[in-house]
Coordinates of C-alpha atoms and ligand atoms in Angstrom, one line a residue:
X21 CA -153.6 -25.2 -128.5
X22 CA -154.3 -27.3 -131.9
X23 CA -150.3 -27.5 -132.8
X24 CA -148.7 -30.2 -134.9
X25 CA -145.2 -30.7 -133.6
X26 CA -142.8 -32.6 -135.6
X27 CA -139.8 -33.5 -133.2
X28 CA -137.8 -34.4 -135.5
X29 CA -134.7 -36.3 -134.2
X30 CA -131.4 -35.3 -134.4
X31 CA -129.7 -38.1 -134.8
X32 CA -127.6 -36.6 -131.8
X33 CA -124.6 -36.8 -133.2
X34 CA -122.1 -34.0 -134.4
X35 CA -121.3 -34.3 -137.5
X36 CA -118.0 -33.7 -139.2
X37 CA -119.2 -30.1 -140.6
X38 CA -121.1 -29.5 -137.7
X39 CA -117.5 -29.3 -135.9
X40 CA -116.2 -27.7 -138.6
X41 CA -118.7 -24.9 -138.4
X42 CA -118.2 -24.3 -134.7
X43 CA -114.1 -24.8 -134.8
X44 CA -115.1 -21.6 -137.8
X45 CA -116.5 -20.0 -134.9
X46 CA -113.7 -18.7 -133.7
X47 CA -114.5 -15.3 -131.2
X48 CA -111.0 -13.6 -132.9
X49 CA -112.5 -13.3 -135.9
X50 CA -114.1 -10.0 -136.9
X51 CA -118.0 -9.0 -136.8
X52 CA -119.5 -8.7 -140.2
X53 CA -121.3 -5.6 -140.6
X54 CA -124.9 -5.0 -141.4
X55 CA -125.2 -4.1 -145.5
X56 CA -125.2 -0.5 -144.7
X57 CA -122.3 -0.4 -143.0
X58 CA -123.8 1.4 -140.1
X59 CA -123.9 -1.3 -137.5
X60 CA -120.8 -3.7 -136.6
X61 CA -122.9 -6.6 -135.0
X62 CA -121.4 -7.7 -131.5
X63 CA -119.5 -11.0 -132.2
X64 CA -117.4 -12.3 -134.8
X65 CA -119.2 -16.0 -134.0
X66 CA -121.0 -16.6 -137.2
X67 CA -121.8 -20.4 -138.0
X68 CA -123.5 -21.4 -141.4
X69 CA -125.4 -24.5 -141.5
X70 CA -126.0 -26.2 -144.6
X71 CA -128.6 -28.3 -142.6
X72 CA -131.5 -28.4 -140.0
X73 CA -129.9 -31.1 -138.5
X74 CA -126.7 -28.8 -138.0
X75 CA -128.8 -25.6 -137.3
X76 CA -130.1 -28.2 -134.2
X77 CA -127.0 -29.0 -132.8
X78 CA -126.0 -25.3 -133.0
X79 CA -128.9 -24.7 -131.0
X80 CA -128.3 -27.8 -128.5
X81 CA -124.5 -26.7 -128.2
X82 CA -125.1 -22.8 -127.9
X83 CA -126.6 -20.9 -124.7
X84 CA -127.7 -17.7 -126.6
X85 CA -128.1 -17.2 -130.1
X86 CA -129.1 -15.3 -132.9
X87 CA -130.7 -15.9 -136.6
X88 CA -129.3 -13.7 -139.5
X89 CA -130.8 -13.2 -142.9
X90 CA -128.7 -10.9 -145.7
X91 CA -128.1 -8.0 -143.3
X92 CA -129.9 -5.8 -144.8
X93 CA -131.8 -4.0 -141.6
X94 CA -130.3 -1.2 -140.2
X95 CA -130.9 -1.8 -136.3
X96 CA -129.5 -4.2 -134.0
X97 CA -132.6 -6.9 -134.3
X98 CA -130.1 -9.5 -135.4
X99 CA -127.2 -8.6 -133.7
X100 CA -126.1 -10.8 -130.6
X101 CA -123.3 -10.4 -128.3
X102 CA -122.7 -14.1 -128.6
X103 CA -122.9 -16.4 -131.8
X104 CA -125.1 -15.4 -135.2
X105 CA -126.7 -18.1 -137.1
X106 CA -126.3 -17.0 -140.5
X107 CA -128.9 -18.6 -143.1
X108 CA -126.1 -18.3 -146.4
X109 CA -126.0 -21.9 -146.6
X110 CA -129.9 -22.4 -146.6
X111 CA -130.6 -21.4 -149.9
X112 CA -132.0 -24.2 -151.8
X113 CA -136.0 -25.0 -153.4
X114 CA -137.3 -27.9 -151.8
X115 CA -141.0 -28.2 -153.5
X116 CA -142.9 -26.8 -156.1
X117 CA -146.2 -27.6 -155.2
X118 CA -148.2 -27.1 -158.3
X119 CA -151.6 -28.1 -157.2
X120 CA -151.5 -26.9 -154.2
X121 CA -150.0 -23.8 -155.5
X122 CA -147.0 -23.2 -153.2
X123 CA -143.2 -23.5 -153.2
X124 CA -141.3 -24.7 -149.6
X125 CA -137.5 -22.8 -149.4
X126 CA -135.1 -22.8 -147.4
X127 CA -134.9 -20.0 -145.0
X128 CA -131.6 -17.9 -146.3
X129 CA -132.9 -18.3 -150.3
X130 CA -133.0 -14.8 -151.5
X131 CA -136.4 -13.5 -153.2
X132 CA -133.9 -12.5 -156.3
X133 CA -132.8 -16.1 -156.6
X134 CA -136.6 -17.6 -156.2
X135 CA -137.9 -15.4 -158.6
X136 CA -136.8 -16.0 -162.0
X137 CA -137.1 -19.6 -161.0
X138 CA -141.1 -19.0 -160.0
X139 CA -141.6 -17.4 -163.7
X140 CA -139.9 -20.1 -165.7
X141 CA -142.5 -22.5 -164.2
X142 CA -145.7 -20.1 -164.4
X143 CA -146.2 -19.1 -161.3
X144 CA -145.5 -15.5 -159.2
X145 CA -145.7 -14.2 -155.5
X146 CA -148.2 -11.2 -154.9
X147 CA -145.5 -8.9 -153.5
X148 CA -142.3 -8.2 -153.5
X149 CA -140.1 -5.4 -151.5
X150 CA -138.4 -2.6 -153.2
X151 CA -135.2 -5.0 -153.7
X152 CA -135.0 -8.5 -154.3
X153 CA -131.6 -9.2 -152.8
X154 CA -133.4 -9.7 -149.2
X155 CA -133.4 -13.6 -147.8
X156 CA -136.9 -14.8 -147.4
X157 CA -136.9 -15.4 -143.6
X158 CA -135.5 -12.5 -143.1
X159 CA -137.7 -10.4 -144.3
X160 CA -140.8 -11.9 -142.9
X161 CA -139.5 -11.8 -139.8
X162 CA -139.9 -7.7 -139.9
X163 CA -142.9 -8.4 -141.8
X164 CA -141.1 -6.2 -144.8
X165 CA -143.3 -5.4 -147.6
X166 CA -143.9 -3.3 -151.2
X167 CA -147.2 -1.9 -151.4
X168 CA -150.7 -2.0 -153.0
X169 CA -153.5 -1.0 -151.0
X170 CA -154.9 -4.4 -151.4
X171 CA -151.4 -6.3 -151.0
X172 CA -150.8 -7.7 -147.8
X173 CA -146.6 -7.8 -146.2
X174 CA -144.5 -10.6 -147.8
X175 CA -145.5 -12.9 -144.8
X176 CA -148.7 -12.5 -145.7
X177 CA -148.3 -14.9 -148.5
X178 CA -146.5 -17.6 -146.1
X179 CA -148.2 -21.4 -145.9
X180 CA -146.2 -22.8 -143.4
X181 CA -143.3 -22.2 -141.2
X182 CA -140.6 -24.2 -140.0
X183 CA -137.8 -23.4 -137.3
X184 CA -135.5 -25.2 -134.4
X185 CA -136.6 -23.7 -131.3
X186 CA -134.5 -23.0 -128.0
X187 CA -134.2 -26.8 -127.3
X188 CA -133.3 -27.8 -130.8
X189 CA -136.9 -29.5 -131.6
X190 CA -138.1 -28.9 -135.3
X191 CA -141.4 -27.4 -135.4
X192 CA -143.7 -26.6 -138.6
X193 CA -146.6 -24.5 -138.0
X194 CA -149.7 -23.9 -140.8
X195 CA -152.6 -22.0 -141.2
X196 CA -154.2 -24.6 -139.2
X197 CA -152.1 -23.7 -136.1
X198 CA -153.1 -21.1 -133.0
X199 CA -149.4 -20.1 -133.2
X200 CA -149.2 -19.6 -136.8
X201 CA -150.2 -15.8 -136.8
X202 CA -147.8 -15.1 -134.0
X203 CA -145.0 -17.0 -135.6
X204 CA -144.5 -15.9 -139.3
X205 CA -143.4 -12.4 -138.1
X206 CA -140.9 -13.7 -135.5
X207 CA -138.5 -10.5 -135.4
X208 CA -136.1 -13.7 -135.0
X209 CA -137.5 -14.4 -131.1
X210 CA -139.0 -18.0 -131.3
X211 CA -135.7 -19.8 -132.9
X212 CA -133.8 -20.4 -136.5
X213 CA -136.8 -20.5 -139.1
X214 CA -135.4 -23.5 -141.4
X215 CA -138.0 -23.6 -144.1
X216 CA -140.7 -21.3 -145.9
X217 CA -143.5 -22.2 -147.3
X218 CA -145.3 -19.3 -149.5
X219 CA -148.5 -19.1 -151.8
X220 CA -148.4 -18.8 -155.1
X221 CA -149.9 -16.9 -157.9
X222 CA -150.2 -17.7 -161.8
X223 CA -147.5 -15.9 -163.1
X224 CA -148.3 -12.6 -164.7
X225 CA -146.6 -9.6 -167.0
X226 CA -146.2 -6.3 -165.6
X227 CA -145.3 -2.5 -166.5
X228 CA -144.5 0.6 -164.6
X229 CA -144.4 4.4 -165.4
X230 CA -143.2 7.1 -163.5
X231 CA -145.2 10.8 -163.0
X232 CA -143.2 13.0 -161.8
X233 CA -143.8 16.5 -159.5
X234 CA -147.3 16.0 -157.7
X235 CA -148.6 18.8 -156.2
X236 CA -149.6 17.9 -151.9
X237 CA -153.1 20.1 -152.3
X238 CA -154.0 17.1 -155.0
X239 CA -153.3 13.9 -152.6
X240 CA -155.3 16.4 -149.8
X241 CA -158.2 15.7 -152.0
X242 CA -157.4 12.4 -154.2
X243 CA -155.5 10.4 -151.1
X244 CA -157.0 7.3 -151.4
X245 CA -157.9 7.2 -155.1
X246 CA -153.8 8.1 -155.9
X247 CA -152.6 5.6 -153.7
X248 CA -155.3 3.2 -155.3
X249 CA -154.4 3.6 -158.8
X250 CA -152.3 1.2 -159.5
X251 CA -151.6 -2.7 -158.3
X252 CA -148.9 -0.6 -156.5
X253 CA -148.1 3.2 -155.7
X254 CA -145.2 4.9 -154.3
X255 CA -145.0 8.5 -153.4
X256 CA -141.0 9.9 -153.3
X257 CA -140.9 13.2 -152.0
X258 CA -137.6 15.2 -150.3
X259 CA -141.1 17.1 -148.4
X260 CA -139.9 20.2 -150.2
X261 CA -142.3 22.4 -152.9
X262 CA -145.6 20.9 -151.3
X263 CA -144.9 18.5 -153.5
X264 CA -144.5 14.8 -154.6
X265 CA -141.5 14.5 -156.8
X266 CA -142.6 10.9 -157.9
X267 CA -145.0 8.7 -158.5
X268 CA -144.4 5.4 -159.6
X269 CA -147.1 2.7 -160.5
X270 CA -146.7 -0.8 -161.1
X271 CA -149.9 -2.2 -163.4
X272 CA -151.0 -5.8 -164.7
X273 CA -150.4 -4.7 -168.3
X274 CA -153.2 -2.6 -170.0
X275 CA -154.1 -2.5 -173.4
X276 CA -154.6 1.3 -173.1
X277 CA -151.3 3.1 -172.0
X278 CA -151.7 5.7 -169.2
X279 CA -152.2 9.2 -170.1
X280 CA -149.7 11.9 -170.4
X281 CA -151.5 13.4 -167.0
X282 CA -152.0 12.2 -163.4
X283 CA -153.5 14.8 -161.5
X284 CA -151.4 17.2 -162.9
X285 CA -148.1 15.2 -163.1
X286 CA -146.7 14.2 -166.3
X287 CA -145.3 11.4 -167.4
X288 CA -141.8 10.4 -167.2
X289 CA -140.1 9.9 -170.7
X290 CA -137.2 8.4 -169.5
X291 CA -136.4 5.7 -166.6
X292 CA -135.8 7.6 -163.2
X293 CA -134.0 6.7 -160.0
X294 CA -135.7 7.5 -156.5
X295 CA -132.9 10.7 -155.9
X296 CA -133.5 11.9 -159.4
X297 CA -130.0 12.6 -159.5
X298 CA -128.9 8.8 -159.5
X299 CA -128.4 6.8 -162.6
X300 CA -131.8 4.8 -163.0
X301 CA -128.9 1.8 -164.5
X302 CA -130.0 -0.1 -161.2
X303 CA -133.8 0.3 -161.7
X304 CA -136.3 -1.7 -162.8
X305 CA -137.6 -1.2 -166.5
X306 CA -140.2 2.1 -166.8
X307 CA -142.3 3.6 -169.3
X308 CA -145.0 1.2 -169.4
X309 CA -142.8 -1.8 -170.8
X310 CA -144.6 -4.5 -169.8
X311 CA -141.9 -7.5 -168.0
X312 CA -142.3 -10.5 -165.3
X313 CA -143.5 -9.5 -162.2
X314 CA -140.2 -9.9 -160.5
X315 CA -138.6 -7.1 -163.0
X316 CA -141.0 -4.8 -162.4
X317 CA -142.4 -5.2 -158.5
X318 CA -139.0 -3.9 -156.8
X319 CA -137.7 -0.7 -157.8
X320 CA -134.2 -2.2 -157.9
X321 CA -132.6 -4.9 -160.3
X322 CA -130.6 -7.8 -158.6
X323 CA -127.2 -8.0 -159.5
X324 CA -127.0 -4.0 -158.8
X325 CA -126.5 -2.4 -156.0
X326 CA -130.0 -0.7 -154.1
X327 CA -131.1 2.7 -153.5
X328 CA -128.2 4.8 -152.6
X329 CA -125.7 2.4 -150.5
X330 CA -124.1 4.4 -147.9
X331 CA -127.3 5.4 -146.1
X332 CA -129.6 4.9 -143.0
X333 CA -133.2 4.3 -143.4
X334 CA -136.6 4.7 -140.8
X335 CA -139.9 3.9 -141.2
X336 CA -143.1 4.5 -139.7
X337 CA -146.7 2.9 -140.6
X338 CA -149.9 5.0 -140.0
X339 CA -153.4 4.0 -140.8
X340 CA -153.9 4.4 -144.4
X341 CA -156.7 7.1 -143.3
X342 CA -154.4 9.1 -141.9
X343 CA -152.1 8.7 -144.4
X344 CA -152.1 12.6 -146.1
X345 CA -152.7 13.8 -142.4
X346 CA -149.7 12.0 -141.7
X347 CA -147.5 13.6 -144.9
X348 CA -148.9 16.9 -144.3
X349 CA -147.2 16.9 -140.3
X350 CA -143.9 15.3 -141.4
X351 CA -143.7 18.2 -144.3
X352 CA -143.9 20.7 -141.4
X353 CA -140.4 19.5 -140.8
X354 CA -138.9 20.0 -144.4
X355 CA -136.2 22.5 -143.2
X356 CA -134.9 20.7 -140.4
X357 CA -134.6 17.3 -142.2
X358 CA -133.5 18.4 -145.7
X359 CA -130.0 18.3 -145.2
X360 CA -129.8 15.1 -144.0
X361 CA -132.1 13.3 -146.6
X362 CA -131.7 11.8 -149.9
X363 CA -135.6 10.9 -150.4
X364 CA -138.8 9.6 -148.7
X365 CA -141.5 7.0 -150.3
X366 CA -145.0 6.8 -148.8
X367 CA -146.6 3.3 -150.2
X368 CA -149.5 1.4 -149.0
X369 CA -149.8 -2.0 -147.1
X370 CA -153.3 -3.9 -146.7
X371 CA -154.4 -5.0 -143.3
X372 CA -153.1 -9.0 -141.9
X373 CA -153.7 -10.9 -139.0
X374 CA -149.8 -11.5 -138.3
X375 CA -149.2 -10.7 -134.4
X376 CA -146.6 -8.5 -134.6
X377 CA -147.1 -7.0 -137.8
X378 CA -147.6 -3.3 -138.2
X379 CA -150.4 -3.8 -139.8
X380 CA -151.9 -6.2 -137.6
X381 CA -156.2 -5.8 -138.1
X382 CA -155.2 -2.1 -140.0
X383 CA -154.3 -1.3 -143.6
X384 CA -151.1 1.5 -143.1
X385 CA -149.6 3.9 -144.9
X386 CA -145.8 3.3 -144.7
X387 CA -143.7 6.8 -144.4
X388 CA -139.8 5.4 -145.1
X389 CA -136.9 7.6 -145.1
X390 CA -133.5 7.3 -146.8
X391 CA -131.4 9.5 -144.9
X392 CA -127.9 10.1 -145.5
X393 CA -125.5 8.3 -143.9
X394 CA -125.3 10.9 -140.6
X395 CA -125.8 8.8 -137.3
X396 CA -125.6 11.9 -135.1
X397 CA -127.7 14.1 -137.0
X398 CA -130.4 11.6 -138.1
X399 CA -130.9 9.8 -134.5
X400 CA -131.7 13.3 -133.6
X401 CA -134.2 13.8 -136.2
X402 CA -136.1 10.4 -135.7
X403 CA -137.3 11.9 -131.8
X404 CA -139.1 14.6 -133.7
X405 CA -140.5 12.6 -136.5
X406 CA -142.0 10.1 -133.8
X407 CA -143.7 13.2 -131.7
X408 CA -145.5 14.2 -135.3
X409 CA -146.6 10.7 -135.9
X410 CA -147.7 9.8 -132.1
X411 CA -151.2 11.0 -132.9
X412 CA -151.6 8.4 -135.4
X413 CA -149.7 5.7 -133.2
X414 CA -147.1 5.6 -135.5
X415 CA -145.5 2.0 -135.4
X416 CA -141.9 2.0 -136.4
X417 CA -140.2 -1.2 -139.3
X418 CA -139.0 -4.2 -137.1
X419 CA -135.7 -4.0 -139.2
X420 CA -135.4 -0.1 -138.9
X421 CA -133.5 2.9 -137.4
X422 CA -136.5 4.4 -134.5
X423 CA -135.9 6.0 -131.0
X424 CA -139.4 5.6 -130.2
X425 CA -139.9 4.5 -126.3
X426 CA -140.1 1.0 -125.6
X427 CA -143.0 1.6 -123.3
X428 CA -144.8 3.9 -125.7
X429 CA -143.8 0.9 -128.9
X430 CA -145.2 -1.8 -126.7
X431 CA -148.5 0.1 -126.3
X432 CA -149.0 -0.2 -129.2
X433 CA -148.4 -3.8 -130.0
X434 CA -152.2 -5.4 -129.4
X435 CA -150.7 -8.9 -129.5
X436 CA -147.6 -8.6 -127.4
X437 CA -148.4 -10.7 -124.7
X438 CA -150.0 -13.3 -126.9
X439 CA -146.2 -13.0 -128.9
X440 CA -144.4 -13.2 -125.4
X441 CA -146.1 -16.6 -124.7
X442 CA -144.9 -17.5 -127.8
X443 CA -141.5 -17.0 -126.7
X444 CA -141.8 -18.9 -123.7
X445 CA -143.2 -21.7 -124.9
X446 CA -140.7 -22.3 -128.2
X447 CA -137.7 -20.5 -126.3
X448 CA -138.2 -20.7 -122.7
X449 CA -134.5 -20.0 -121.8
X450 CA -134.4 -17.4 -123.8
X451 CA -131.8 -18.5 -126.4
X452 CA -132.8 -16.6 -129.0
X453 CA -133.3 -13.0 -127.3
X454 CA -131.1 -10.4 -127.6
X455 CA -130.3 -6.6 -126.2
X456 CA -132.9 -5.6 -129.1
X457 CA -135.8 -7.9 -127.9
X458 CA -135.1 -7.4 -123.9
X459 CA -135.2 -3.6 -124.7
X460 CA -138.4 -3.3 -127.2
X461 CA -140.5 -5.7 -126.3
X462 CA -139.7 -6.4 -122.0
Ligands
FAD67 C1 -131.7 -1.0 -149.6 C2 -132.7 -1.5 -148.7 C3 -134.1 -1.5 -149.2 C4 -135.1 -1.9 -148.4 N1 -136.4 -1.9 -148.8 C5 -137.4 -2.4 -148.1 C6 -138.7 -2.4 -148.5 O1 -139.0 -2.1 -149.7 N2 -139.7 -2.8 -147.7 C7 -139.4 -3.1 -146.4 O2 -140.4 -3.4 -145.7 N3 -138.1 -3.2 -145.9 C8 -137.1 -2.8 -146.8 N4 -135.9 -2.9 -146.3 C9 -135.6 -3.5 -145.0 C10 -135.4 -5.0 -145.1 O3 -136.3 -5.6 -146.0 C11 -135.6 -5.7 -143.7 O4 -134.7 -5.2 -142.8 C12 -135.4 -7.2 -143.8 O5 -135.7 -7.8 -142.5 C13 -134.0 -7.6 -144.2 O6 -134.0 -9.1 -144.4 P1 -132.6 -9.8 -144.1 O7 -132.6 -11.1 -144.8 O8 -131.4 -8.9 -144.5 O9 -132.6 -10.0 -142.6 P2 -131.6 -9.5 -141.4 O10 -131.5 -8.1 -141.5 O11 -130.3 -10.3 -141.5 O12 -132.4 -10.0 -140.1 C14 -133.7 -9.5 -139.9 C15 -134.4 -10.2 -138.7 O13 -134.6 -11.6 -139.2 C16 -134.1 -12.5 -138.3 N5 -133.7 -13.7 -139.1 C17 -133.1 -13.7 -140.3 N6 -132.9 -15.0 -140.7 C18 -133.5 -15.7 -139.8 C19 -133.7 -17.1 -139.6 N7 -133.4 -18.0 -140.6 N8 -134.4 -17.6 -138.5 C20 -134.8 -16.7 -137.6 N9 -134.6 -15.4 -137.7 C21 -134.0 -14.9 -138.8 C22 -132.9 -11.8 -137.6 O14 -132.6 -12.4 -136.4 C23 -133.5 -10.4 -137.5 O15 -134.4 -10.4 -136.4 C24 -134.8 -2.5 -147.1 C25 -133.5 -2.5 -146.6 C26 -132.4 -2.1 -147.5 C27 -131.0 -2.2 -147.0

């Protein structure tokens, strides 16, 4: 395997914060919560590093252990029984490479934070998700994404990777690697990723407009040229009136604005929320105002609260060719799930090569659901949406609600073994599983 291993040493020593951090690490204290409220992880052990060298003696002192982000998924993938490693105080920029057109991070900086920094110096990211308040490893790790038909998941822009495996070594991983494709998308299985390199664009302006009230009979025949339109389309639809509420496109600005008519829907003339009966205060400029990237590529603003707050969300990716197929089987259930639902969004992601990607070697069509916030009544609803999407071999977000069978998931995983030899050779004890990865992927 062509690896470049840095074993970085640790100096062995505990330092002063390093004891600090583990005294803080007191089992008494409560479990934080996920962002959604829906999940109290399964120990009040949180430690926050402010180093690698700390996040290595964590790892040396610690027999099981688990990476968090900004706790923002909805499942258990970074819960652990035992200690959490939270990535708060790894939140710095470490390079802006300008020739080589990239920018290292640490692992817990937040794509919000990065951003306006990015612009100020001329340069963008391709992607971004539909909130910036998400931390960068984090999100790769679930291999979240926005959409565009030709814009790969936000770990498709990573250069390098860095992270402390199972026996505290520091390893950094590049194109150039084997492991690199397995790694980037690490559902949080192959240790505490430390550092982030991502690719850069120039920086560019932006604007968005709204349609609202698609008809479904116009996607059955315009699918591919709808969800092509723009540099990135969403579809929101509560799967009621055979019909799209709306349509929202994100452009490079135009020197022509967009008509008044988009296969029938009309223009917005005034900035919308997703649930149309939400302020849009918390939304990212519309009406073809043209804005940096970063204010126009997520549908929310930082500094506001995200979609609807007390809510549960699902997701399943399709291949973009069965993408109105898909639509048309999860409408059939419009009755049943209405009550429970404040709005779904089809968007578009392009094919990768990351292992455990969704959208490993296929471009997908991403059906995500913001359902209200009724565990009972939604984990009973997710069975039937999987049993309309197992045609299609419907994978489910890393970093969302799904029921689906581990043995029917893990079909459907191509590299799984490849990702499982990962595990044992960065983690061979198995530090860094937890109840999530023993169920889904063993
Ligand atoms: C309102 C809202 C909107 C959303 N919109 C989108 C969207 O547009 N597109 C989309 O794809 N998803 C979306 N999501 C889902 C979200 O992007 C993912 O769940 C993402 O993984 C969250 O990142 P996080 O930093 O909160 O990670 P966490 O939820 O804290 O952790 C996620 C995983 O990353 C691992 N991890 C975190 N940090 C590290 C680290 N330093 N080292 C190793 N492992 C680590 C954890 O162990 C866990 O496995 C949304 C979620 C919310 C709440």
């Amino acid at each position: 395997m062509n690896k470049r291993t840095f074993l970085k040493t640790s100096g062995a020593l505990m330092t002063g914060a390093v004891l600090a951090n583990l005294e803080a690490c007191a089992p008494e204290k409560r479990p934080l919560k996920n962002w959604a409220g829906n999940l109290e992880y399964g120990t009040g052990n949180v430690l926050y590093p402010k180093s690698v060298a700390e996040v290595q003696e964590m790892v040396k002192n610690s027999k099981k252990l688990r990476g968090l982000g900004s706790r923002h998924s909805f499942n258990k993938i970074a819960d652990s029984t035992s200690c959490q490693v939270s990535s708060e105080g790894l939140n710095q920029i470490i390079e802006l490479n300008r020739t080589a057109r990239t920018v290292t991070v640490e692992a817990g900086m937040k794509y919000g934070d990065l951003c306006t920094y990015l612009h100020e110096s001329g340069f963008a990211l391709h992607n971004l998700a539909s909130l910036p308040h998400i931390s960068i490893a984090g999100s790769i790790a679930t291999a979240t994404h926005g959409s565009g038909v030709t814009n790969g998941n936000l770990a498709t822009s990573v250069a390098a990777i860095e992270f402390v495996t199972g026996a505290g070594e520091v390893v950094e991983l590049t194109k150039d690697d084997d492991a690199f494709q397995g790694a980037v998308v690490g559902l949080g299985a192959l240790g505490m990723v430390t550092k982030v390199t991502l690719n850069l664009l120039p920086t560019f302006e932006m604007q968005q407009v709204v349609y609202r009230n698609l008809a479904m009979s116009e996607l059955e025949k315009n699918f591919l040229a709808i969800m092509s339109a723009g540099y990135s389309v969403s579809l929101f639809t509560d799967w009621k009136n055979k019909n799209v509420s709306e349509v929202w496109i994100k452009d490079l600005v135009k020197a022509e604005a967009r008509p008044n008519d988009f296969y029938g829907a009309k223009l917005a003339t005034q900035n919308l929320h997703p649930i149309e009966s939400l302020s849009a205060e918390t939304c990212t400029e519309q009406l073809g105002v043209p804005g940096p990237w970063y204010d126009r590529m997520p549908h929310f603003k930082m500094g506001f609260k995200p979609s609807a707050g007390a809510e549960l969300q699902s997701e399943y990716f399709v291949p973009l060719e069965h993408g109105y197929e898909a639509m048309k089987t999860i409408e059939e259930l419009s009755e049943k799930i209405s009550p429970h639902l404040f709005i779904s969004e089809i968007c578009s992601v392009a094919a990768d090569n990351l292992w455990m990607s969704p959208c490993y070697g296929k471009a997908c069509i991403a059906i995500h659901t913001t359902w209200k916030q009724e565990w009972d009544a939604v984990m009973g609803l997710l069975p039937l949406f999987e049993e309309k999407l197992a045609p299609f071999n419907a994978r489910p977000h890393w970093g969302k609600l799904f029921t689906l069978a581990p043995s029917a998931l893990q079909a459907r995983i191509e590299k799984l073994n490849d990702f499982k030899e990962l595990m044992q050779q960065y983690d061979p004890e198995g530090k860094f599983r937890n109840e999530f990865i023993d169920r889904n992927l063993f």
